[in-house]
mmCIF file of C-alpha atoms in Angstrom:
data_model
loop_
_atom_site.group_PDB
_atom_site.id
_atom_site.type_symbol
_atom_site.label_atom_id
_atom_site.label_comp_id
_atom_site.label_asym_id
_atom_site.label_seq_id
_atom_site.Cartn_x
_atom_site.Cartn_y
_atom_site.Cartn_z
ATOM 1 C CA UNK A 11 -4.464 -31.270 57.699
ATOM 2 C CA UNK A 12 -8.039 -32.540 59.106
ATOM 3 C CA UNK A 13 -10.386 -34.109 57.489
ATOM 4 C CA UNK A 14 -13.646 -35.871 58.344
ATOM 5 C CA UNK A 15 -13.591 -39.733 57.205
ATOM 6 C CA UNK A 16 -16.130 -42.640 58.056
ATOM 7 C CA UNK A 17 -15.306 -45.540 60.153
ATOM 8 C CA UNK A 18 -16.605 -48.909 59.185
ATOM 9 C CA UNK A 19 -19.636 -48.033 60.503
ATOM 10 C CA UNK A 20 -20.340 -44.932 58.126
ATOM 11 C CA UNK A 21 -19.941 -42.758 61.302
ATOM 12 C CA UNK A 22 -17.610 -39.180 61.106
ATOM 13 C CA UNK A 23 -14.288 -39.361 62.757
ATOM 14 C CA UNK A 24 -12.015 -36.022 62.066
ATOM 15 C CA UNK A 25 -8.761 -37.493 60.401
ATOM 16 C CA UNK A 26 -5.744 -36.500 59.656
ATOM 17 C CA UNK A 27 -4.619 -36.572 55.876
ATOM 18 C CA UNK A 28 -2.723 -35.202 53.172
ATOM 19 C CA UNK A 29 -2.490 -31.736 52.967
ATOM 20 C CA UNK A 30 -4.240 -31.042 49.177
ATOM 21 C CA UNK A 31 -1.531 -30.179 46.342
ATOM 22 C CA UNK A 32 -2.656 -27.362 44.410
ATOM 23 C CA UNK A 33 -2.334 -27.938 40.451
ATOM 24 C CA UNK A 34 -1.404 -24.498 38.174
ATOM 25 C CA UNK A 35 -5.138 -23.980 37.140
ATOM 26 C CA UNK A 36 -6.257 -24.843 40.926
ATOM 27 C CA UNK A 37 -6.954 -22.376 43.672
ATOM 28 C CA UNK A 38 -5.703 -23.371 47.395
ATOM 29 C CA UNK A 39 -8.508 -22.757 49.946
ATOM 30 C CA UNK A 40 -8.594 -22.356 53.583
ATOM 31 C CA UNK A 41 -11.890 -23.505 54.611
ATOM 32 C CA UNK A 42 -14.216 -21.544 57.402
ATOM 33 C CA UNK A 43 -17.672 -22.873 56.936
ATOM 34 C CA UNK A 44 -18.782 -25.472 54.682
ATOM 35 C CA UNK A 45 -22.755 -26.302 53.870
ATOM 36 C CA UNK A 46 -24.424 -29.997 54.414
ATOM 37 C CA UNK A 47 -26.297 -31.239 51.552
ATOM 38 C CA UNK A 48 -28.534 -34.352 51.150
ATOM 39 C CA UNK A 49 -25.980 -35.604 48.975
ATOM 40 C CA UNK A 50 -23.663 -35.631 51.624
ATOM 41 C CA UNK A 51 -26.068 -38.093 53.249
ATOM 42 C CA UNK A 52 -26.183 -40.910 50.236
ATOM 43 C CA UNK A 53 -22.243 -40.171 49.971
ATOM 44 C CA UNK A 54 -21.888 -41.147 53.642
ATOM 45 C CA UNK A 55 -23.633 -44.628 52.973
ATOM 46 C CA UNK A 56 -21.646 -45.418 49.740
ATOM 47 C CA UNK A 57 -24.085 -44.182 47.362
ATOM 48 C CA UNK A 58 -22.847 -41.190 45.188
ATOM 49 C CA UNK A 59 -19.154 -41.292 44.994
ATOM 50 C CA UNK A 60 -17.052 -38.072 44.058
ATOM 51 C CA UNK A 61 -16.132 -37.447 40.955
ATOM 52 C CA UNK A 62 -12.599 -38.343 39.402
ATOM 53 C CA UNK A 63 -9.763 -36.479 41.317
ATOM 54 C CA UNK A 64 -12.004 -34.738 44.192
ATOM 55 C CA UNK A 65 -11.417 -35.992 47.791
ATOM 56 C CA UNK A 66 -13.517 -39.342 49.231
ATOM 57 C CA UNK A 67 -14.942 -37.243 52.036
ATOM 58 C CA UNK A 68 -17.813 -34.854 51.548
ATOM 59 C CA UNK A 69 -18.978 -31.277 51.314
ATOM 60 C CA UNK A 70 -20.387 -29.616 48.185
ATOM 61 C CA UNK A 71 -19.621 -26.147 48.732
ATOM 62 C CA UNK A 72 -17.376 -23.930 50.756
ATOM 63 C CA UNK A 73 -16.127 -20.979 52.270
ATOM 64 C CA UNK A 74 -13.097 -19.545 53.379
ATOM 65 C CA UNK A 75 -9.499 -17.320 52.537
ATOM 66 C CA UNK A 76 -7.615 -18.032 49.000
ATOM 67 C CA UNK A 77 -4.034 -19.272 50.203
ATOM 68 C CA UNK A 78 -2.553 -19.814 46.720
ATOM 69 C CA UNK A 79 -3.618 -19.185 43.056
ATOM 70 C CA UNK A 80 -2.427 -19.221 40.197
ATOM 71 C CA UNK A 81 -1.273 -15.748 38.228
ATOM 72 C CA UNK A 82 -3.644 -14.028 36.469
ATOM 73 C CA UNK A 83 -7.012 -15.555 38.349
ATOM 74 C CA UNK A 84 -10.036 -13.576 39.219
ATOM 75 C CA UNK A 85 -8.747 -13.823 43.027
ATOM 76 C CA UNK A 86 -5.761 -13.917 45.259
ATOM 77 C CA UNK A 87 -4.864 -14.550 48.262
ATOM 78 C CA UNK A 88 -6.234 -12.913 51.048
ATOM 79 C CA UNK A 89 -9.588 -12.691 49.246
ATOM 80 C CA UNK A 90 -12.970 -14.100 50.941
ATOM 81 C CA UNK A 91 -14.184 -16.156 48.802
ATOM 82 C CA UNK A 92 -16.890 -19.483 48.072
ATOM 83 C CA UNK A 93 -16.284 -22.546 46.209
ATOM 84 C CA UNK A 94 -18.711 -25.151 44.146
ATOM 85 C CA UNK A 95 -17.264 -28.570 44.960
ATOM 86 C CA UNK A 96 -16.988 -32.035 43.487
ATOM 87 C CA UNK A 97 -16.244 -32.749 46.839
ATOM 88 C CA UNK A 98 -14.203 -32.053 50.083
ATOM 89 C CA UNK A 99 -15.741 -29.429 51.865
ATOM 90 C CA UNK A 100 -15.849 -31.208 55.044
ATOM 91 C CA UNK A 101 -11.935 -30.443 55.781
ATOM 92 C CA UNK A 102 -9.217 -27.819 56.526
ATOM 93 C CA UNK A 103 -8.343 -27.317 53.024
ATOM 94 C CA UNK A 104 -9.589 -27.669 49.683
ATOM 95 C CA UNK A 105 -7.898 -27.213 46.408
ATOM 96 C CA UNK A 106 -10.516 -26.389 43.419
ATOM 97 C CA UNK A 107 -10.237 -25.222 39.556
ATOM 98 C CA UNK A 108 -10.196 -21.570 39.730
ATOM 99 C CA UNK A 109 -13.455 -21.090 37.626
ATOM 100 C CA UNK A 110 -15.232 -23.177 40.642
ATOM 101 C CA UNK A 111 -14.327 -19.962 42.794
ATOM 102 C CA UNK A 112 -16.044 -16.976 43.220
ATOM 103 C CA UNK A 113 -15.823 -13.653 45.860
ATOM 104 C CA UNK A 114 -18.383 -13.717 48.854
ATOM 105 C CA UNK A 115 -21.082 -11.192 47.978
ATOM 106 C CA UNK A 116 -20.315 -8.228 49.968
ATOM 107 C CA UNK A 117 -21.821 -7.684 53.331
ATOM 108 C CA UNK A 118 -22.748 -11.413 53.646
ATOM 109 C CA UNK A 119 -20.774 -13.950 56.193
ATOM 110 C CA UNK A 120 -18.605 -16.851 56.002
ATOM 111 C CA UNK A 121 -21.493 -19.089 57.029
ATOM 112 C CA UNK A 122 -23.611 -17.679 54.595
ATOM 113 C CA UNK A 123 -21.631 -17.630 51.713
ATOM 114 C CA UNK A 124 -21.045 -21.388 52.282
ATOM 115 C CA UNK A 125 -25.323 -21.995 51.643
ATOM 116 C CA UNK A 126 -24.614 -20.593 48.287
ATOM 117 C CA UNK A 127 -22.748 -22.611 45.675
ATOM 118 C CA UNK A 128 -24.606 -25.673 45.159
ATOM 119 C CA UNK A 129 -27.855 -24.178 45.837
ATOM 120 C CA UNK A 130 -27.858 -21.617 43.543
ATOM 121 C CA UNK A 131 -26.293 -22.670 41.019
ATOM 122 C CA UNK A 132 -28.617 -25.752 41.124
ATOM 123 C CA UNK A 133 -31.383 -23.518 40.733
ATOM 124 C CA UNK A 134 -30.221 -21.273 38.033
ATOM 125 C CA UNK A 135 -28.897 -24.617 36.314
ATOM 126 C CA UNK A 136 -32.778 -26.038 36.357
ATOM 127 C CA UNK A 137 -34.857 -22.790 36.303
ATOM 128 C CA UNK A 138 -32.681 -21.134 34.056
ATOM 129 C CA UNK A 139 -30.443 -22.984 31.791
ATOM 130 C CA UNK A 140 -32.806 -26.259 31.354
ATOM 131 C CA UNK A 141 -36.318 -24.924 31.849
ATOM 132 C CA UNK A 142 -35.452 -22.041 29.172
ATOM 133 C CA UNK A 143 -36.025 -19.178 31.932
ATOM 134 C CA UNK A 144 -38.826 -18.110 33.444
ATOM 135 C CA UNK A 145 -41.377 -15.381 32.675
ATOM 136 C CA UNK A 146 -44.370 -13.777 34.670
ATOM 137 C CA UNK A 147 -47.164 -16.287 34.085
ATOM 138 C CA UNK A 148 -44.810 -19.198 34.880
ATOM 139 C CA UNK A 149 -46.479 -21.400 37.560
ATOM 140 C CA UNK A 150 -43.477 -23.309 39.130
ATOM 141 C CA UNK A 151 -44.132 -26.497 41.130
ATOM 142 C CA UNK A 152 -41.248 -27.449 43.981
ATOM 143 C CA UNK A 153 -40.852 -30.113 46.130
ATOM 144 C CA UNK A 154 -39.023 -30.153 49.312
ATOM 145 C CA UNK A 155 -40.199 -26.505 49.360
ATOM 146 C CA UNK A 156 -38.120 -25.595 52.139
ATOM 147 C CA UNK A 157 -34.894 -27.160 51.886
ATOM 148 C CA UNK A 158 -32.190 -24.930 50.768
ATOM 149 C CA UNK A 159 -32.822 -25.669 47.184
ATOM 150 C CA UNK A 160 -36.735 -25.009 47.789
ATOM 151 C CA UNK A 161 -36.268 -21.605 49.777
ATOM 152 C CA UNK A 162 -33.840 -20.433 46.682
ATOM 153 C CA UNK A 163 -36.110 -21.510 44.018
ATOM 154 C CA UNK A 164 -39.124 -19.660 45.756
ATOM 155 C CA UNK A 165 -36.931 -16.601 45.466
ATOM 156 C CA UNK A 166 -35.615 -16.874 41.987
ATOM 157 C CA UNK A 167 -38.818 -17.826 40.975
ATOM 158 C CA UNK A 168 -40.946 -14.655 42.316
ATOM 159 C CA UNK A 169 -37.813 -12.400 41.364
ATOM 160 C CA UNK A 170 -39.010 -13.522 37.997
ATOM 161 C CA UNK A 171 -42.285 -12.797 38.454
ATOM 162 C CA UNK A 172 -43.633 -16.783 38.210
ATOM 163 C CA UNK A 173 -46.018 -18.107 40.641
ATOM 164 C CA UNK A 174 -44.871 -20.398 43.011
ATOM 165 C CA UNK A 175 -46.304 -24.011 44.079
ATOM 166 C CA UNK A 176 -44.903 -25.339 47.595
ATOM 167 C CA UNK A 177 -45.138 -29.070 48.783
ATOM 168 C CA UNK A 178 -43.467 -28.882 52.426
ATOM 169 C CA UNK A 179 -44.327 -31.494 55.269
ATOM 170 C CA UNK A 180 -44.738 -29.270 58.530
ATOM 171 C CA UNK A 181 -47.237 -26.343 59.473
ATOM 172 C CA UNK A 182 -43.966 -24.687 60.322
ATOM 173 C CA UNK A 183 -42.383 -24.763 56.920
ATOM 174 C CA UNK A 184 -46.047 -24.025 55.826
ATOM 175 C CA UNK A 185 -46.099 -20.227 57.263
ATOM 176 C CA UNK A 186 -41.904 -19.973 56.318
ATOM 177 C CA UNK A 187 -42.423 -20.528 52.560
ATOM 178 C CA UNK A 188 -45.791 -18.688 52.462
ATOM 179 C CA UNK A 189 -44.144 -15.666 53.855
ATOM 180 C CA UNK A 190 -41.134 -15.989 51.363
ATOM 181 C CA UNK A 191 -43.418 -15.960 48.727
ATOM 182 C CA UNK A 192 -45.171 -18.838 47.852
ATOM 183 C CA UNK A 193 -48.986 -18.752 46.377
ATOM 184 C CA UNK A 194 -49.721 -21.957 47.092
ATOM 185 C CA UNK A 195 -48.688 -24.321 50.343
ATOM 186 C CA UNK A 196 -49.399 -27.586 50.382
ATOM 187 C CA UNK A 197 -48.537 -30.159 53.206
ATOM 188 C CA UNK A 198 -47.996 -33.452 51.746
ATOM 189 C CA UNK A 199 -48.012 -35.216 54.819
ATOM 190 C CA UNK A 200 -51.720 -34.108 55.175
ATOM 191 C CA UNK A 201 -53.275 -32.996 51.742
ATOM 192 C CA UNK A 202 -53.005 -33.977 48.708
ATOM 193 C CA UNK A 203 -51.339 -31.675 46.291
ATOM 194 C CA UNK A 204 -52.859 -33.184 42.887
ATOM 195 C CA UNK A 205 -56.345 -30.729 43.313
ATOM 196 C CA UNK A 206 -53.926 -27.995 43.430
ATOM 197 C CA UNK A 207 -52.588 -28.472 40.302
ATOM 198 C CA UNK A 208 -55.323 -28.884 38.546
ATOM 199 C CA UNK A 209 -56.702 -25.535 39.202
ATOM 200 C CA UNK A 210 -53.285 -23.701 38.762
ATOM 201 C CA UNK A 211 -51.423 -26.143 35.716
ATOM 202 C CA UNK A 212 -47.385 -26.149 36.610
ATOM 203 C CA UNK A 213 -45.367 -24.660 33.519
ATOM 204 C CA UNK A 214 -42.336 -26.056 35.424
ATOM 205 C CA UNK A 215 -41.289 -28.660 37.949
ATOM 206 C CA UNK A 216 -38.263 -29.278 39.865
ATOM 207 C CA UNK A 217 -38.564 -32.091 41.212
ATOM 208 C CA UNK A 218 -36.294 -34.385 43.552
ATOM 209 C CA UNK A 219 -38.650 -36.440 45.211
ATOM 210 C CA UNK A 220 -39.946 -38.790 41.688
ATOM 211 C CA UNK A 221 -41.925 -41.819 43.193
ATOM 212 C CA UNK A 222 -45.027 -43.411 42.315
ATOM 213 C CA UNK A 223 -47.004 -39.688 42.203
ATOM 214 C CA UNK A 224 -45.049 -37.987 39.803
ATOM 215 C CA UNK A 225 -46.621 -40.051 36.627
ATOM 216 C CA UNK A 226 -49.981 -38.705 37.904
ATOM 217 C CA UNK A 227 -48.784 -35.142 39.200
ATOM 218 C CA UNK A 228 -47.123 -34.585 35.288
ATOM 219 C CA UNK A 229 -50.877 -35.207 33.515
ATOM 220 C CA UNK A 230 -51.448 -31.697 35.363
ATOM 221 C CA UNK A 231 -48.773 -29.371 33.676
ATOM 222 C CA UNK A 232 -49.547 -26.563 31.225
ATOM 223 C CA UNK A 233 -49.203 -27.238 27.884
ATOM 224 C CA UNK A 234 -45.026 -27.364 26.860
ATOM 225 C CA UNK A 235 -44.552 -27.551 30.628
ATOM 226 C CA UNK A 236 -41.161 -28.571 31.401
ATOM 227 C CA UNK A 237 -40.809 -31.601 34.357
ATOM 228 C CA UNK A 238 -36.869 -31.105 35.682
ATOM 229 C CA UNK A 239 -36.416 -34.124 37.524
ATOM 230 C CA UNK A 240 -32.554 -33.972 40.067
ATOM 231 C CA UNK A 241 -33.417 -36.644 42.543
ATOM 232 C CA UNK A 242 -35.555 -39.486 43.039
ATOM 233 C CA UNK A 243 -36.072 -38.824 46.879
ATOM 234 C CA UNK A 244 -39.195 -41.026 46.292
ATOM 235 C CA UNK A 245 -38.575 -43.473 44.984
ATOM 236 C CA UNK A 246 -37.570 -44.414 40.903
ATOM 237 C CA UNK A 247 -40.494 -45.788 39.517
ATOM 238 C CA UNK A 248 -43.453 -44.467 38.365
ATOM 239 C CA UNK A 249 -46.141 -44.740 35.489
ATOM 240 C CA UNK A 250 -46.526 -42.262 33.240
ATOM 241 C CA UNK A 251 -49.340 -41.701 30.684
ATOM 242 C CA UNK A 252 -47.094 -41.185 27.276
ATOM 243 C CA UNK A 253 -50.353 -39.568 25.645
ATOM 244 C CA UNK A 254 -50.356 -36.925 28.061
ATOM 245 C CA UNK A 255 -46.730 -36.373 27.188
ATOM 246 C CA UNK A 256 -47.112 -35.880 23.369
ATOM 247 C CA UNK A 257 -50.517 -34.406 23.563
ATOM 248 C CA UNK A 258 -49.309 -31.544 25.706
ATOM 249 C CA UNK A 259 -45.780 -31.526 24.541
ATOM 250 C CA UNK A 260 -43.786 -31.954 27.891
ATOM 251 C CA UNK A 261 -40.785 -32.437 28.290
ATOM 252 C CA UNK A 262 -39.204 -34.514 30.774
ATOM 253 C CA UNK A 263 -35.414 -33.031 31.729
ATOM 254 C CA UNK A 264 -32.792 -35.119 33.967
ATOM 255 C CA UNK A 265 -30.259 -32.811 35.323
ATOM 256 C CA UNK A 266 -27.583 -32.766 37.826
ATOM 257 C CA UNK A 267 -24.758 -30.238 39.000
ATOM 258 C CA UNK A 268 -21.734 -32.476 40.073
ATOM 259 C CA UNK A 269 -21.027 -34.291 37.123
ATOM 260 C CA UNK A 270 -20.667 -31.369 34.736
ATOM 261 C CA UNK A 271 -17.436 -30.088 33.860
ATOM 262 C CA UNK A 272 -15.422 -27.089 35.742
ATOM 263 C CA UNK A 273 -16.280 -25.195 32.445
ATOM 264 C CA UNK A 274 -19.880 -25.757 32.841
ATOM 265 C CA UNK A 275 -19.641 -24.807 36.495
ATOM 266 C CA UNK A 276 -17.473 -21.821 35.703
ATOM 267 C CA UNK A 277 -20.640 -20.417 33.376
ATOM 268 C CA UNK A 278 -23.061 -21.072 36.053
ATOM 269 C CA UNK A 279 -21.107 -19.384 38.967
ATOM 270 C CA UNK A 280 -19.981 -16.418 36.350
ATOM 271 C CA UNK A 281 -24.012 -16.043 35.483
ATOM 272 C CA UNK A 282 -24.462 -15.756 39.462
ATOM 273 C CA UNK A 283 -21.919 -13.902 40.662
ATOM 274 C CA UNK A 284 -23.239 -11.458 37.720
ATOM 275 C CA UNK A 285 -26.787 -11.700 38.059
ATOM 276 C CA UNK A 286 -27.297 -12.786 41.086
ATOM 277 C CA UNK A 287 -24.423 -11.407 43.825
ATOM 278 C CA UNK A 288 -26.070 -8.104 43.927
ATOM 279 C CA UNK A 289 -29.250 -9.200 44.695
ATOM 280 C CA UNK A 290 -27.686 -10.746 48.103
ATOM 281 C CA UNK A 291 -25.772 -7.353 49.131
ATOM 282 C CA UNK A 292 -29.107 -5.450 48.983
ATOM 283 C CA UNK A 293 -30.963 -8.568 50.621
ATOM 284 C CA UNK A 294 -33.615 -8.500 47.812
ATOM 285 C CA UNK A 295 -33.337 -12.597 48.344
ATOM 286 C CA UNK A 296 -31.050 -14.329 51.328
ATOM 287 C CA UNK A 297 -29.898 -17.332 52.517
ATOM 288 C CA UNK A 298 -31.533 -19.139 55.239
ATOM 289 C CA UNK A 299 -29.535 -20.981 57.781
ATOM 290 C CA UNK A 300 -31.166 -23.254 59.862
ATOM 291 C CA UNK A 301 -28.715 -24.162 62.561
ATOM 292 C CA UNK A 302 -24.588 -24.164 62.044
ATOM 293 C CA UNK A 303 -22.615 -26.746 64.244
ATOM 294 C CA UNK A 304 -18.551 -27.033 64.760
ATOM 295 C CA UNK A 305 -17.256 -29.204 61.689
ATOM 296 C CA UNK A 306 -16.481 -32.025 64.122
ATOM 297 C CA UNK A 307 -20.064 -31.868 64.974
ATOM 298 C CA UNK A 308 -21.147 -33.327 61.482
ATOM 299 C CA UNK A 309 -22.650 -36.199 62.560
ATOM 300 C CA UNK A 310 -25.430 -34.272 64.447
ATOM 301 C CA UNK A 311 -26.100 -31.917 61.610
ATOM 302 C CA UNK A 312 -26.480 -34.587 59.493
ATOM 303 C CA UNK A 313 -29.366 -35.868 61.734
ATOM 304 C CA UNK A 314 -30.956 -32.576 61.459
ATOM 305 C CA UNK A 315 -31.441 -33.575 57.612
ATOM 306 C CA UNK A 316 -31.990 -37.014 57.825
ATOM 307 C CA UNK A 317 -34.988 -36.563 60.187
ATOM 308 C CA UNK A 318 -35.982 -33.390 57.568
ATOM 309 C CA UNK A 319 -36.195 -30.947 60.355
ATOM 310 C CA UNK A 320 -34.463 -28.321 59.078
ATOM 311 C CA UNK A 321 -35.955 -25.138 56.855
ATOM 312 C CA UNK A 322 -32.940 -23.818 55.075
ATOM 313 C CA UNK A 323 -29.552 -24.916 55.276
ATOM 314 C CA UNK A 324 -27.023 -26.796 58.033
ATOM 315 C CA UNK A 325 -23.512 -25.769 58.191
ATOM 316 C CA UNK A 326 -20.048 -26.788 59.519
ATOM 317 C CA UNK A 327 -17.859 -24.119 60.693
ATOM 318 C CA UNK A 328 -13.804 -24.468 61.524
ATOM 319 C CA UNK A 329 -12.105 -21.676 63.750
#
């Protein structure tokens, strides 16, 4: 099969490798779209290798048709179905622990149903799982407001009736997150966002952007509030005032997705694919896709991220 591998100068060339070798537990998956994530990016320049026993080359999450199984899974083959990846998404095939897989909600694409995995599970991971749920009267703060993560944490947020707090950088993304849902827009290129938070306290954050403002940003948060830091975008260091922390109670929560188990991943899909799947079919929320390109193409949709043009998510489709 093809896969895409670097050259010695970090750039894509589509390679021929090993075709994957399904083990009993795994699921064998032909691949038809697969999603570009930043972590693709710092992958690409040597900086967040795959897991243990997951291909070198990258992609997060998946679509395509179940080729084998094993007996007794929740799919077969034939089935349309997506995949959360440790990594190999940017190839023909893709073997993955069966728990990792889940059916395409119904009525929604190929291309679509590759946005899905690491997004949302990321989000129900944070807002969910580590933030204790929320609630109507939750104020939620997000970064990157209109990345894929950002557009499905304005959803999930507002489906649970909590406020919403958007940092984006354009006027463009401005009006899109404002008309998804968001209260409150701010353009951190132009404004500053502290103000803000002052007059409407976060209960959470999810933050992937750290840096030198998040010490000062975190004095602002509601009393218990509940900083989930998954990135440090921003930079790593910051200074934090530990008073605030104790006074108010805050808790400060690292998290991220690809290093938990396939049993951890398994409960987060499960809770999706439960909660969450039906919500797609009716289009009560949606994925956004901001521009797809053929998977030999990756190179240019990687530029669409790296230059942070996009609102929503890239993806790489294969015939």
């Amino acid at each position: 099969m093809y896969a895409m591998l670097f050259d010695k100068d970090r750039n894509f060339v589509w390679s021929h490798v090993p075709d994957p070798v399904r083990k009993a537990d795994e699921v064998l998956l032909r691949i038809e779209a697969a999603a570009v994530n930043r972590a693709d990016l710092i992958q690409r320049f040597g900086n967040y290798p795959p897991p243990p026993g997951w291909p070198e080359w990258c992609g997060l999450e998946a679509a395509g048709t179940v080729l084998e199984a094993p007996a007794g899974a929740a799919v077969k083959p034939g089935d349309k179905v997506c995949a959360l990846l440790g990594g190999g998404g940017y190839a023909e095939r893709v073997a993955v622990p069966a728990g990792m897989v889940v059916p395409v909600p119904q009525g929604l694409s190929m291309e679509e149903a590759a946005t899905l995995p690491e997004v949302w599970c990321t989000v129900y991971l944070n807002l969910q799982m580590e933030a204790g749920g929320l609630k109507p009267g939750d104020v939620v703060y997000l970064q990157a407001a209109a990345s894929g993560v950002g557009l499905a944490a304005i959803q999930f947020a507002r489906l649970r009736g909590a406020e919403v707090i958007a940092s984006v950088g354009t006027p463009e993304k401005a009006e899109f997150v404002r008309a998804l849902g968001a209260q409150y827009v701010v353009n951190y290129r132009t404004d500053d966002v502290r103000p803000v938070l002052e007059a409407h306290p976060p209960t959470v954050a999810l933050d992937c952007i750290g840096g030198r403002k998040m010490g000062e940003c975190l004095r602002t948060m509601a009393f218990g509030g509940r900083w989930i830091m998954i990135a440090s975008l921003g930079g790593g260091e910051t200074a934090l005032d530990l008073e605030t922390v104790w006074r108010k109670r805050l808790r400060i929560i690292g998290s991220t997705l690809r290093s938990r188990t396939p049993e951890e991943k398994r409960e987060i899909l499960q809770a999706l694919q439960r909660e969450l799947w039906p919500r797609f079919s009716d289009r009560t929320i949606r994925t956004h896709i901001h521009k797809s390109f053929p998977m030999q193409e990756a190179g240019a949709a990687h530029a669409v991220l790296q230059q942070a043009e996009n609102i929503g998510k890239v993806v790489l489709t294969l015939p």
